[in-house]
PDB file of C-alpha atoms in Angstrom:
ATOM      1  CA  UNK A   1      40.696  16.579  34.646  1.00 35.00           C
ATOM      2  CA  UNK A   2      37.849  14.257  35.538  1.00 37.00           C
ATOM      3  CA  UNK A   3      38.667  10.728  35.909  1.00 34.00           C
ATOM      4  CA  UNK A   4      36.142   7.795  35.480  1.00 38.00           C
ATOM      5  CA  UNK A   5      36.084   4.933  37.969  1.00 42.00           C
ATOM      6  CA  UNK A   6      37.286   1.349  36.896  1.00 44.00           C
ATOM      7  CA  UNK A   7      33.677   0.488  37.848  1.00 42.00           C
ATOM      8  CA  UNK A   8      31.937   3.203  36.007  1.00 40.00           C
ATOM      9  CA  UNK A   9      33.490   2.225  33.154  1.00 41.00           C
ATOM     10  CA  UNK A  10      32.943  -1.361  33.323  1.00 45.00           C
ATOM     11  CA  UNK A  11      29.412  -0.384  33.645  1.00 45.00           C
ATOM     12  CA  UNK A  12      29.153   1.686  30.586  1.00 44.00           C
ATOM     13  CA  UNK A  13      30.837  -0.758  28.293  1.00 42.00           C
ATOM     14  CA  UNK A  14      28.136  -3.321  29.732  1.00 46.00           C
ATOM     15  CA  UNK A  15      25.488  -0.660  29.176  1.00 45.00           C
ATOM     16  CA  UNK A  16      26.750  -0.050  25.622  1.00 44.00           C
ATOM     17  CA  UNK A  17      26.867  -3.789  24.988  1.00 47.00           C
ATOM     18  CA  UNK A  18      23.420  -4.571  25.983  1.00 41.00           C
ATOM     19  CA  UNK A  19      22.154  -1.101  24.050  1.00 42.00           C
ATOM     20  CA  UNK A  20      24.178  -2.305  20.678  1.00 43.00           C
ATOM     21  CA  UNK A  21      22.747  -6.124  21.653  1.00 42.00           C
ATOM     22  CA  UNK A  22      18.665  -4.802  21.556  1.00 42.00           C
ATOM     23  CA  UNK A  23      19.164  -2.008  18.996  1.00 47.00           C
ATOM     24  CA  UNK A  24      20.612  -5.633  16.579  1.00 51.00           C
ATOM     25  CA  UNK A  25      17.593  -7.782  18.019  1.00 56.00           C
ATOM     26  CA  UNK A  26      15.160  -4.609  17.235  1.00 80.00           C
ATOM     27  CA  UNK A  27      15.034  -5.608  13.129  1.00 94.00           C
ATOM     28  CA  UNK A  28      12.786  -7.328  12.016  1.00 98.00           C
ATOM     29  CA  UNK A  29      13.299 -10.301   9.927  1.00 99.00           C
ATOM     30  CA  UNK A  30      11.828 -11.031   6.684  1.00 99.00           C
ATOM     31  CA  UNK A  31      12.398 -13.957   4.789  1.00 99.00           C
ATOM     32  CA  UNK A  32      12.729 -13.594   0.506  1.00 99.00           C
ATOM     33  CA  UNK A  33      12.142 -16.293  -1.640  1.00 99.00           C
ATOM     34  CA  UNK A  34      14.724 -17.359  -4.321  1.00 99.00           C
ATOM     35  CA  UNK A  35      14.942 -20.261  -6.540  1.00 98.00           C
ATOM     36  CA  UNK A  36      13.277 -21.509  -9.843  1.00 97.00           C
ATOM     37  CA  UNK A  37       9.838 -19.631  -8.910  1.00 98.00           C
ATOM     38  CA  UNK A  38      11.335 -16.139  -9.214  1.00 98.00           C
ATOM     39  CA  UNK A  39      13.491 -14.244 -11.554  1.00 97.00           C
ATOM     40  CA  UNK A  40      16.756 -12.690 -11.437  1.00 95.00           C
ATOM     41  CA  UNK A  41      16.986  -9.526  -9.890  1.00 96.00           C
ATOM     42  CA  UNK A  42      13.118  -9.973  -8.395  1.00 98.00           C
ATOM     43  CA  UNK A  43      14.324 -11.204  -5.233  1.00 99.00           C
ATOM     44  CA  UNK A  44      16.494  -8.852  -4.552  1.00 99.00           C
ATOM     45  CA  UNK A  45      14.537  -6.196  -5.731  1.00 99.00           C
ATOM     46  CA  UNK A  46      12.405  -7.030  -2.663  1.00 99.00           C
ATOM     47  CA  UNK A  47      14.928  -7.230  -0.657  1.00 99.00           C
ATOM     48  CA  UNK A  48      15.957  -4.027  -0.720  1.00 99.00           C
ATOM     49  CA  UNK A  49      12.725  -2.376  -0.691  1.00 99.00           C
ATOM     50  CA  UNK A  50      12.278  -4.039   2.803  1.00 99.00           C
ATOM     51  CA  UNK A  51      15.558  -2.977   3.683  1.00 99.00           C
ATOM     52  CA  UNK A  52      15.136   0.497   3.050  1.00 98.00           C
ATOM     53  CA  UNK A  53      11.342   0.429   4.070  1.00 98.00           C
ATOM     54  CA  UNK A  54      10.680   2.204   7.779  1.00 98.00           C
ATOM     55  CA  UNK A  55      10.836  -1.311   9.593  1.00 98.00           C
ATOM     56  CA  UNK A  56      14.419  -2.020   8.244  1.00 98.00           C
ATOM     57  CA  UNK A  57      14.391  -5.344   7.844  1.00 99.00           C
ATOM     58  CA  UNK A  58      16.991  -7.347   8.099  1.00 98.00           C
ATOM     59  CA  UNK A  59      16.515  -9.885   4.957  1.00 99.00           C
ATOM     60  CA  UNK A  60      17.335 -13.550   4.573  1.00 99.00           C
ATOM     61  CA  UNK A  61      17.080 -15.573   1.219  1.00 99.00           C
ATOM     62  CA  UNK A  62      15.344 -18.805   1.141  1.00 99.00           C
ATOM     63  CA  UNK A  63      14.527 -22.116  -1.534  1.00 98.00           C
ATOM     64  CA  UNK A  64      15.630 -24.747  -2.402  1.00 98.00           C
ATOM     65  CA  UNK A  65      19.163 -23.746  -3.400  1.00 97.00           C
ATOM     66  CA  UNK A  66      19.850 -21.510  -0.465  1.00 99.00           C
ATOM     67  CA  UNK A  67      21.934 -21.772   2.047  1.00 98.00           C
ATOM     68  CA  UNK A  68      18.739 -21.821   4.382  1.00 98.00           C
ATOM     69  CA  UNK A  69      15.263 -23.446   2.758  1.00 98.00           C
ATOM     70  CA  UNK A  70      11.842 -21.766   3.224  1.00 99.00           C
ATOM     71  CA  UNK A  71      10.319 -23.654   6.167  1.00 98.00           C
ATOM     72  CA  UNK A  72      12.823 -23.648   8.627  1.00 98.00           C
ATOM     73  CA  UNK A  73      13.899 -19.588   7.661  1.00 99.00           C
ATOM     74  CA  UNK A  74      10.369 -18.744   8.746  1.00 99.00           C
ATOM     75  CA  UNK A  75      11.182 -19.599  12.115  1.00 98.00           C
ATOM     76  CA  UNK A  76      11.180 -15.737  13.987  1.00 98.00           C
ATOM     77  CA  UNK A  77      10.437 -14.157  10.820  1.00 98.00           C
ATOM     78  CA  UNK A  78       7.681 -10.913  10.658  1.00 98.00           C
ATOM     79  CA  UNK A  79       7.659 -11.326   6.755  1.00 99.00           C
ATOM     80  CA  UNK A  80       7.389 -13.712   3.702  1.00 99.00           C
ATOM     81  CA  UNK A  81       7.702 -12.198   0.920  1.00 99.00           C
ATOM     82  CA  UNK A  82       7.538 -13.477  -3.183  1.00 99.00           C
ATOM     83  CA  UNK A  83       8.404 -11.528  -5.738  1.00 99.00           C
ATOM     84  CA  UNK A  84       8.051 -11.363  -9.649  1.00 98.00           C
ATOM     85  CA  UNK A  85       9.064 -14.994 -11.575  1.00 97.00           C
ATOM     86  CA  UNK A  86       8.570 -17.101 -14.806  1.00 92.00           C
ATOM     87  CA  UNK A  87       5.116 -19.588 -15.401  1.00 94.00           C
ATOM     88  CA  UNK A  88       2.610 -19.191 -12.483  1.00 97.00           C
ATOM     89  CA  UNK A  89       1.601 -22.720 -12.657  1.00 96.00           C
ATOM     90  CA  UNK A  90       4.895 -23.665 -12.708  1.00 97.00           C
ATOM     91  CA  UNK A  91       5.943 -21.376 -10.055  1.00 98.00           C
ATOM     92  CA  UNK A  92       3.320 -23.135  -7.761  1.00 98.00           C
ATOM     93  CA  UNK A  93       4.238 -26.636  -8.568  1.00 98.00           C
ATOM     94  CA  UNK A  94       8.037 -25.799  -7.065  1.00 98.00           C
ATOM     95  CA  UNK A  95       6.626 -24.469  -4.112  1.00 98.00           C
ATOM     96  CA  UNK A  96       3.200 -26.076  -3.029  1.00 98.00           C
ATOM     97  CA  UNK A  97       5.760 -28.153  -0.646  1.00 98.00           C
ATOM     98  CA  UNK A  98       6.276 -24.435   1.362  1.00 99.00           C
ATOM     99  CA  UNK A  99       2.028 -24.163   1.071  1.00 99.00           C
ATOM    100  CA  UNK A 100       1.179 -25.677   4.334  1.00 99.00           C
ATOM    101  CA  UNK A 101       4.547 -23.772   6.641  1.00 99.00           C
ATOM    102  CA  UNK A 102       3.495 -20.592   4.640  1.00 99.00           C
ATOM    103  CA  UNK A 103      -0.056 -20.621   5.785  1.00 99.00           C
ATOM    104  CA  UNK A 104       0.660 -21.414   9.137  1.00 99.00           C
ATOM    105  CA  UNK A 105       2.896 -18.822   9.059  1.00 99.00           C
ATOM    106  CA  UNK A 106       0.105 -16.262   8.600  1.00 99.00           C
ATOM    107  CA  UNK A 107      -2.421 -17.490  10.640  1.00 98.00           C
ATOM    108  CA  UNK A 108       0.265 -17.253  13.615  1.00 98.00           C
ATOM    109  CA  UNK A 109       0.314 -13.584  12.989  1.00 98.00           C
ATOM    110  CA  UNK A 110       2.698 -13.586  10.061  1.00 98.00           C
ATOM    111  CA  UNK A 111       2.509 -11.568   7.592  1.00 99.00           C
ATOM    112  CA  UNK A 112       2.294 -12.616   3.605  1.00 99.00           C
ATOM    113  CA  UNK A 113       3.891  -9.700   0.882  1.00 99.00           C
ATOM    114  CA  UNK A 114       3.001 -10.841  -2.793  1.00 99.00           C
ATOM    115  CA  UNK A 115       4.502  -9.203  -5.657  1.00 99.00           C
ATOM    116  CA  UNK A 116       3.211  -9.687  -9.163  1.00 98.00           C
ATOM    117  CA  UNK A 117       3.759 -13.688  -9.208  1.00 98.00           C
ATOM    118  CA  UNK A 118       3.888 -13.783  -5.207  1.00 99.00           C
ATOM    119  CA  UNK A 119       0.294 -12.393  -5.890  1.00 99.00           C
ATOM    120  CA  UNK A 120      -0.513 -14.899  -7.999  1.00 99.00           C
ATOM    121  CA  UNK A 121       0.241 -17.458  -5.682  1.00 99.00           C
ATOM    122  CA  UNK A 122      -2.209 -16.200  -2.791  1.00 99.00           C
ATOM    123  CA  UNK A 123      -5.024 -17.126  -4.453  1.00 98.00           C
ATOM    124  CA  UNK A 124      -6.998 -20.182  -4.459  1.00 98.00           C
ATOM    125  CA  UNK A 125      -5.997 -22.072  -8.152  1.00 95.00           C
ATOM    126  CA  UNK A 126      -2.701 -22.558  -8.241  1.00 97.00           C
ATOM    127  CA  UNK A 127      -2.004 -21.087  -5.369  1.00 98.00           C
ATOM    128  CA  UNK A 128      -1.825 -20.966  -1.075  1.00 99.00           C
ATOM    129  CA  UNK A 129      -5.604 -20.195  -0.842  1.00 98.00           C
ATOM    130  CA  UNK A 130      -4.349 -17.458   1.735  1.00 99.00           C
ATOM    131  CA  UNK A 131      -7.353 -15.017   0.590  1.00 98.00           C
ATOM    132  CA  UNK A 132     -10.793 -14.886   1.772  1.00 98.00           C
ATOM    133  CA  UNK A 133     -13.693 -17.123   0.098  1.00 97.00           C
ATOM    134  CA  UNK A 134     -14.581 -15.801  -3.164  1.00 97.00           C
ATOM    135  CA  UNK A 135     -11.219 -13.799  -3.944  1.00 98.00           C
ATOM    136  CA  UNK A 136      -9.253 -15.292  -6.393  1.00 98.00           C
ATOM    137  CA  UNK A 137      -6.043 -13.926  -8.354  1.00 98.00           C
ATOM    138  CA  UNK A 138      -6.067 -13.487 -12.576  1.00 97.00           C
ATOM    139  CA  UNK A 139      -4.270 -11.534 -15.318  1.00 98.00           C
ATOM    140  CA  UNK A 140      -4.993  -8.121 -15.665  1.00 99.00           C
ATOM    141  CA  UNK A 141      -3.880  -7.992 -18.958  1.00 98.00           C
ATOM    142  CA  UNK A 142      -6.826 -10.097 -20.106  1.00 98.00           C
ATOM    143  CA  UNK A 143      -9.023  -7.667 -18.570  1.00 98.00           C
ATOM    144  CA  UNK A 144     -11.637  -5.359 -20.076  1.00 98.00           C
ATOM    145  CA  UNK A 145     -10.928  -2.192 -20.187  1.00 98.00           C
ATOM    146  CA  UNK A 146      -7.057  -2.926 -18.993  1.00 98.00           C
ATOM    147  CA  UNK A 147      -4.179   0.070 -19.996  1.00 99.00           C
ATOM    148  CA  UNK A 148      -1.719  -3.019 -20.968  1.00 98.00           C
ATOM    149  CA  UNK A 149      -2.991  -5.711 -23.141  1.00 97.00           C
ATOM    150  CA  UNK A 150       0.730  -7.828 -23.736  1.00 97.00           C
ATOM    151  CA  UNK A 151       2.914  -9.395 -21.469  1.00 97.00           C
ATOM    152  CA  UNK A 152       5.479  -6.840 -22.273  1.00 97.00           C
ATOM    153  CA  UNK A 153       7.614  -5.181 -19.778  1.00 98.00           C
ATOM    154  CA  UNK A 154       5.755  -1.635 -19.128  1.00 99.00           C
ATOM    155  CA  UNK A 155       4.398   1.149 -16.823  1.00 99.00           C
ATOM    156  CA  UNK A 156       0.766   1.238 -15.915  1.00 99.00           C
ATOM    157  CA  UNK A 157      -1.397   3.733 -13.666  1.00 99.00           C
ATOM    158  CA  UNK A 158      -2.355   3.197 -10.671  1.00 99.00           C
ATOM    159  CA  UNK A 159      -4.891   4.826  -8.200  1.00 99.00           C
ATOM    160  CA  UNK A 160      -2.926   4.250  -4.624  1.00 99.00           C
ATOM    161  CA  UNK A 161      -4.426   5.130  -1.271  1.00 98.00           C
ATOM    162  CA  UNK A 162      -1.800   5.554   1.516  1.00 98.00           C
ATOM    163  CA  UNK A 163      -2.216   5.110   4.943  1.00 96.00           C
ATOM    164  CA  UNK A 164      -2.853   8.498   5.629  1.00 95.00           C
ATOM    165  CA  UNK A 165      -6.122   8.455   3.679  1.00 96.00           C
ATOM    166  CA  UNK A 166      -4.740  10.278   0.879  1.00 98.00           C
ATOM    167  CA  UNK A 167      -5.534   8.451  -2.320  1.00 98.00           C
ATOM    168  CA  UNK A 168      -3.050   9.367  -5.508  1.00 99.00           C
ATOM    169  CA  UNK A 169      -4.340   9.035  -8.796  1.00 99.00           C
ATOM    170  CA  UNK A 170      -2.516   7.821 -11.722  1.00 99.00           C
ATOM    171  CA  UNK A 171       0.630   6.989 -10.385  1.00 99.00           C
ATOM    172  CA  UNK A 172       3.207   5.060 -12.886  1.00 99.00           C
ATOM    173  CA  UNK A 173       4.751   1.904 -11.419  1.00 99.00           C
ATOM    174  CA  UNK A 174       6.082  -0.821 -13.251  1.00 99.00           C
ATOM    175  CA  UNK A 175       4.160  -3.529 -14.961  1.00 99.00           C
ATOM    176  CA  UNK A 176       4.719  -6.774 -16.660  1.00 98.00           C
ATOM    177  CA  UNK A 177       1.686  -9.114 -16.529  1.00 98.00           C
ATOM    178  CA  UNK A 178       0.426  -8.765 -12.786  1.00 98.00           C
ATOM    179  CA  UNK A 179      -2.339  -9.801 -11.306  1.00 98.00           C
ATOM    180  CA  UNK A 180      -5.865  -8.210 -10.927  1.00 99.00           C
ATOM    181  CA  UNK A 181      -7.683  -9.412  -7.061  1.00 99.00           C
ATOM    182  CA  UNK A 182     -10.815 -10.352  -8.168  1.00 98.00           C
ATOM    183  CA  UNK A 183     -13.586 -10.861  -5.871  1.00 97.00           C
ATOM    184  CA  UNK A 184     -13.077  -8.462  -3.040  1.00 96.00           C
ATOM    185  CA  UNK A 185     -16.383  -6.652  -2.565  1.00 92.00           C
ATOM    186  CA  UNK A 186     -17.440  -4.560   0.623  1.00 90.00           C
ATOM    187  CA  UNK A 187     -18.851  -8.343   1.713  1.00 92.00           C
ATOM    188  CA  UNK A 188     -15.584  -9.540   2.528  1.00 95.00           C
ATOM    189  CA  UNK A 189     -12.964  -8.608   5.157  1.00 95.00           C
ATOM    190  CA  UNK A 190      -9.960  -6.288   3.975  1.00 96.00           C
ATOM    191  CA  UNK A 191      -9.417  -3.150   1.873  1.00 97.00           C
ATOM    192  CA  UNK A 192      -8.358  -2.385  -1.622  1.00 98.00           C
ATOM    193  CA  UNK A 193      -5.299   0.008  -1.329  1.00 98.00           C
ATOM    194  CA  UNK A 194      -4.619   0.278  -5.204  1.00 99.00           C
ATOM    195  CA  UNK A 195      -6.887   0.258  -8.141  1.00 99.00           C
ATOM    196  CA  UNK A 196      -5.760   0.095 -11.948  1.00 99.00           C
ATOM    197  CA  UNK A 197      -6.901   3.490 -13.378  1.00 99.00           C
ATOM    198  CA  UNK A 198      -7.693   2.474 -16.918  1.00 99.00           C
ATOM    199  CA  UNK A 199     -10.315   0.166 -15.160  1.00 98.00           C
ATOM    200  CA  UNK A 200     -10.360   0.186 -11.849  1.00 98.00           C
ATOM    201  CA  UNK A 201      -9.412  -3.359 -11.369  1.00 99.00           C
ATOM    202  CA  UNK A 202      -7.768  -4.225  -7.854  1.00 99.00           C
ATOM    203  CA  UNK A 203      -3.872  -3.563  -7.783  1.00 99.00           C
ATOM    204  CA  UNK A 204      -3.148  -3.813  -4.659  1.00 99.00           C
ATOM    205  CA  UNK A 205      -4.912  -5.226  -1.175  1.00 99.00           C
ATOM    206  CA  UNK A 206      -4.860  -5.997   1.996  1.00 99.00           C
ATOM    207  CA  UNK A 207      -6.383  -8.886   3.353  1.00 98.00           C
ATOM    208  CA  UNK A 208      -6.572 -11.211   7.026  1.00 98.00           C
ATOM    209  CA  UNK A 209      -5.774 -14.139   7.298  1.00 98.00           C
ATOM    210  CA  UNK A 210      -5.427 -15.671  11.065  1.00 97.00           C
ATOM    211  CA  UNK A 211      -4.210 -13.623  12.933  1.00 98.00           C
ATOM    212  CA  UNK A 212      -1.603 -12.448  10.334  1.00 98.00           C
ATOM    213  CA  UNK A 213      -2.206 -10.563   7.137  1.00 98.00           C
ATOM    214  CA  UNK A 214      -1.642 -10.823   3.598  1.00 99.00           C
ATOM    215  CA  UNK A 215      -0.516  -7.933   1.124  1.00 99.00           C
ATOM    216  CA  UNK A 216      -0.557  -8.784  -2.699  1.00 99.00           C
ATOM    217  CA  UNK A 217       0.170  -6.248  -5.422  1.00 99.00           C
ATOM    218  CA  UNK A 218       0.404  -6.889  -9.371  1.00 99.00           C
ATOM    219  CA  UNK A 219       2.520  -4.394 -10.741  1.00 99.00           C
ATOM    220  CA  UNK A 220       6.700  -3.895  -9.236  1.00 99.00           C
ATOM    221  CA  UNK A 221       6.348  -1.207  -6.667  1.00 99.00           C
ATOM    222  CA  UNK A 222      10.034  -2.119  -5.868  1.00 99.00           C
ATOM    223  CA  UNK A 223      11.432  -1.838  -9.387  1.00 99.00           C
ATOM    224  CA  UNK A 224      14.277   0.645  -9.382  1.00 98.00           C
ATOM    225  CA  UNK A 225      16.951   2.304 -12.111  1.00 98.00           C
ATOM    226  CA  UNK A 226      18.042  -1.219 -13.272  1.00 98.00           C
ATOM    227  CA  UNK A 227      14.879  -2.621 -14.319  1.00 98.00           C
ATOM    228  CA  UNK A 228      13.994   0.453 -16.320  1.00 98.00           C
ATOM    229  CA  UNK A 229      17.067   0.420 -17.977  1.00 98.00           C
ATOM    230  CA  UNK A 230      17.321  -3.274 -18.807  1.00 97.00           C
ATOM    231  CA  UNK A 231      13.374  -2.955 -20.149  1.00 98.00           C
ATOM    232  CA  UNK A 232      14.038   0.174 -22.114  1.00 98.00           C
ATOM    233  CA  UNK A 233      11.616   2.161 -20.645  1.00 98.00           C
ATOM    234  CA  UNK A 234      11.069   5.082 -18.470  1.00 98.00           C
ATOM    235  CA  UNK A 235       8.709   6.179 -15.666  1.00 98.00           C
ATOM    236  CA  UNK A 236       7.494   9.398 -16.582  1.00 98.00           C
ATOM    237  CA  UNK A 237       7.679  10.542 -12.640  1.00 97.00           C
ATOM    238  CA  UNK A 238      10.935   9.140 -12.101  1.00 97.00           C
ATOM    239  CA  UNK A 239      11.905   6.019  -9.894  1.00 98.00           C
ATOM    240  CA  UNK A 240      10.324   6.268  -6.513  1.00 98.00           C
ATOM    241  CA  UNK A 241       9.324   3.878  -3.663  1.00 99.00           C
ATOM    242  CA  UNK A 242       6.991   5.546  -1.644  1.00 99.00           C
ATOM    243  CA  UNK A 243       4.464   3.522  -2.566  1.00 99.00           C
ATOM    244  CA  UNK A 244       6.441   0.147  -2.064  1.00 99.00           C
ATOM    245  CA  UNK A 245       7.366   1.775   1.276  1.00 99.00           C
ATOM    246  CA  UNK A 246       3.465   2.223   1.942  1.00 99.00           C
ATOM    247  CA  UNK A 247       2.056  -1.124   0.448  1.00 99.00           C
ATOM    248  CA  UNK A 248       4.935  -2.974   3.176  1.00 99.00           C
ATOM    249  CA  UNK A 249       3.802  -0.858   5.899  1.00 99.00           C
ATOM    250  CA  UNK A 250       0.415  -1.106   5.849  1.00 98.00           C
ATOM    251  CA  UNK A 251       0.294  -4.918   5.250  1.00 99.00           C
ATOM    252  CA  UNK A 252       2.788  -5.311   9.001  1.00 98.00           C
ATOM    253  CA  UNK A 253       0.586  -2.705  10.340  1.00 97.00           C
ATOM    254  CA  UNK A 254      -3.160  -4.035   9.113  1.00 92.00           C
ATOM    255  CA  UNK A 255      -3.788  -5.440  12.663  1.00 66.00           C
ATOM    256  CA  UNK A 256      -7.660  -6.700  12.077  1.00 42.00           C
ATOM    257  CA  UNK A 257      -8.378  -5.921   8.477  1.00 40.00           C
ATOM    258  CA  UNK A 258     -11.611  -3.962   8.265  1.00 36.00           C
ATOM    259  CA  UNK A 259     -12.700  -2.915   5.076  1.00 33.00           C
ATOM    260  CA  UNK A 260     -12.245   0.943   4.129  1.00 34.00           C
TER     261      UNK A 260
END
């Protein structure tokens, strides 16, 4: 029988310490808001699509009746993120006090993840003004040409191109009044990743900002089995996230935007 040294063992348990110590420290964090600008189950919706995303985030909550508030959580973060909630204008109002800490946030190399109303409040009314000059954020529901017309809960098409290259066409994700990106033309700096496919409105972008970047998307790429079932609906290709996997990715990974 082979016996280990004292020493040789001491060494191993220190190598296994330091290995378990910088496999911990290798997640990156990403910091949810929660409060009166989101609604229930939105946040953590997010949550765990970041969770279960490639990057494996490890995911704190933050507002205003947290245990942590927005400003100070940001502090080592990789990711803001702001998912679905109640009155946009309302929703901005509660957090313009985060507006300034967000967008420094960004410009520092941060990176910005909008979802339906955390689109919304990229833009430049009512919102951080974290998009380039002439984009601006609006309801696609008022839209010509739009597949939904109501504020209902729903599931829309979408056109979605993945990092790959590939582009999917009419793809069902979950929809309940998001926001079209208006604005963002081949002048400015970015790339559209999703398009509506009644229309071809912008879903889904990508956008600089700084030295960070700033993903927005209208419809719930992150909705799973318990906001089907609590809207009464069903996604005729079944609940998947690949696309809420993609849209995370690709906005941590834009680097320098260019437009595609």
């Amino acid at each position: 029988m082979h016996f280990r040294s004292p020493f040789s063992i001491a060494m191993a348990i220190i190598s296994y310490g330091v290995s378990a110590t910088v496999c911990a420290q290798a997640r990156p964090k990403a910091v949810v808001y929660r409060g009166p600008a989101s609604s229930e189950g939105c946040p953590e919706g997010v949550r765990d699509l970041l969770v279960s995303s490639p990057s494996n985030f490890e995911v704190v909550f933050a507002g205003p009746n947290e245990p942590i508030d927005v400003i100070e959580a940001l502090k080592g973060a990789t990711v803001y993120a702001h998912g679905g909630g109640p009155n946009w204008g309302e929703a901005y109002r509660s957090t313009k006090k985060y507006e300034k800490a967000i967008q420094e946030f960004v410009k520092s190399g941060g990176h910005y993840l909008g979802f339906c109303l955390g689109a919304y409040l990229a833009g430049p009314v009512n919102g951080y003004n974290l998009l380039p000059k002439g984009v601006d954020t609006e309801q696609e529901i008022e839209r010509r040409g739009a597949q939904i017309k109501g504020q209902e809960d729903a599931v829309i098409n979408v056109d979605w191109t993945f990092q790959s290259g590939t582009t999917e066409h009419k793809r069902w994700l979950y929809f309940q009044d998001g926001v079209v990106i208006r604005g963002l033309d081949a002048s400015k700096p970015g790339k559209i990743v999703g398009k509506y496919s009644a229309n071809g409105d912008v879903a889904a972008s990508i956008t600089p900002y700084g030295k960070g970047s700033v993903g927005l998307v209208g419809p719930h790429p992150e909705a799973d089995h318990t906001w089907y079932e609590g809207a009464g609906i069903k996604n005729p290709e079944g609940i998947r996230f690949d696309i809420g996997h993609d849209f995370v990715e690709a906005t941590i990974h834009a680097g320098s935007v260019k437009r595609s």
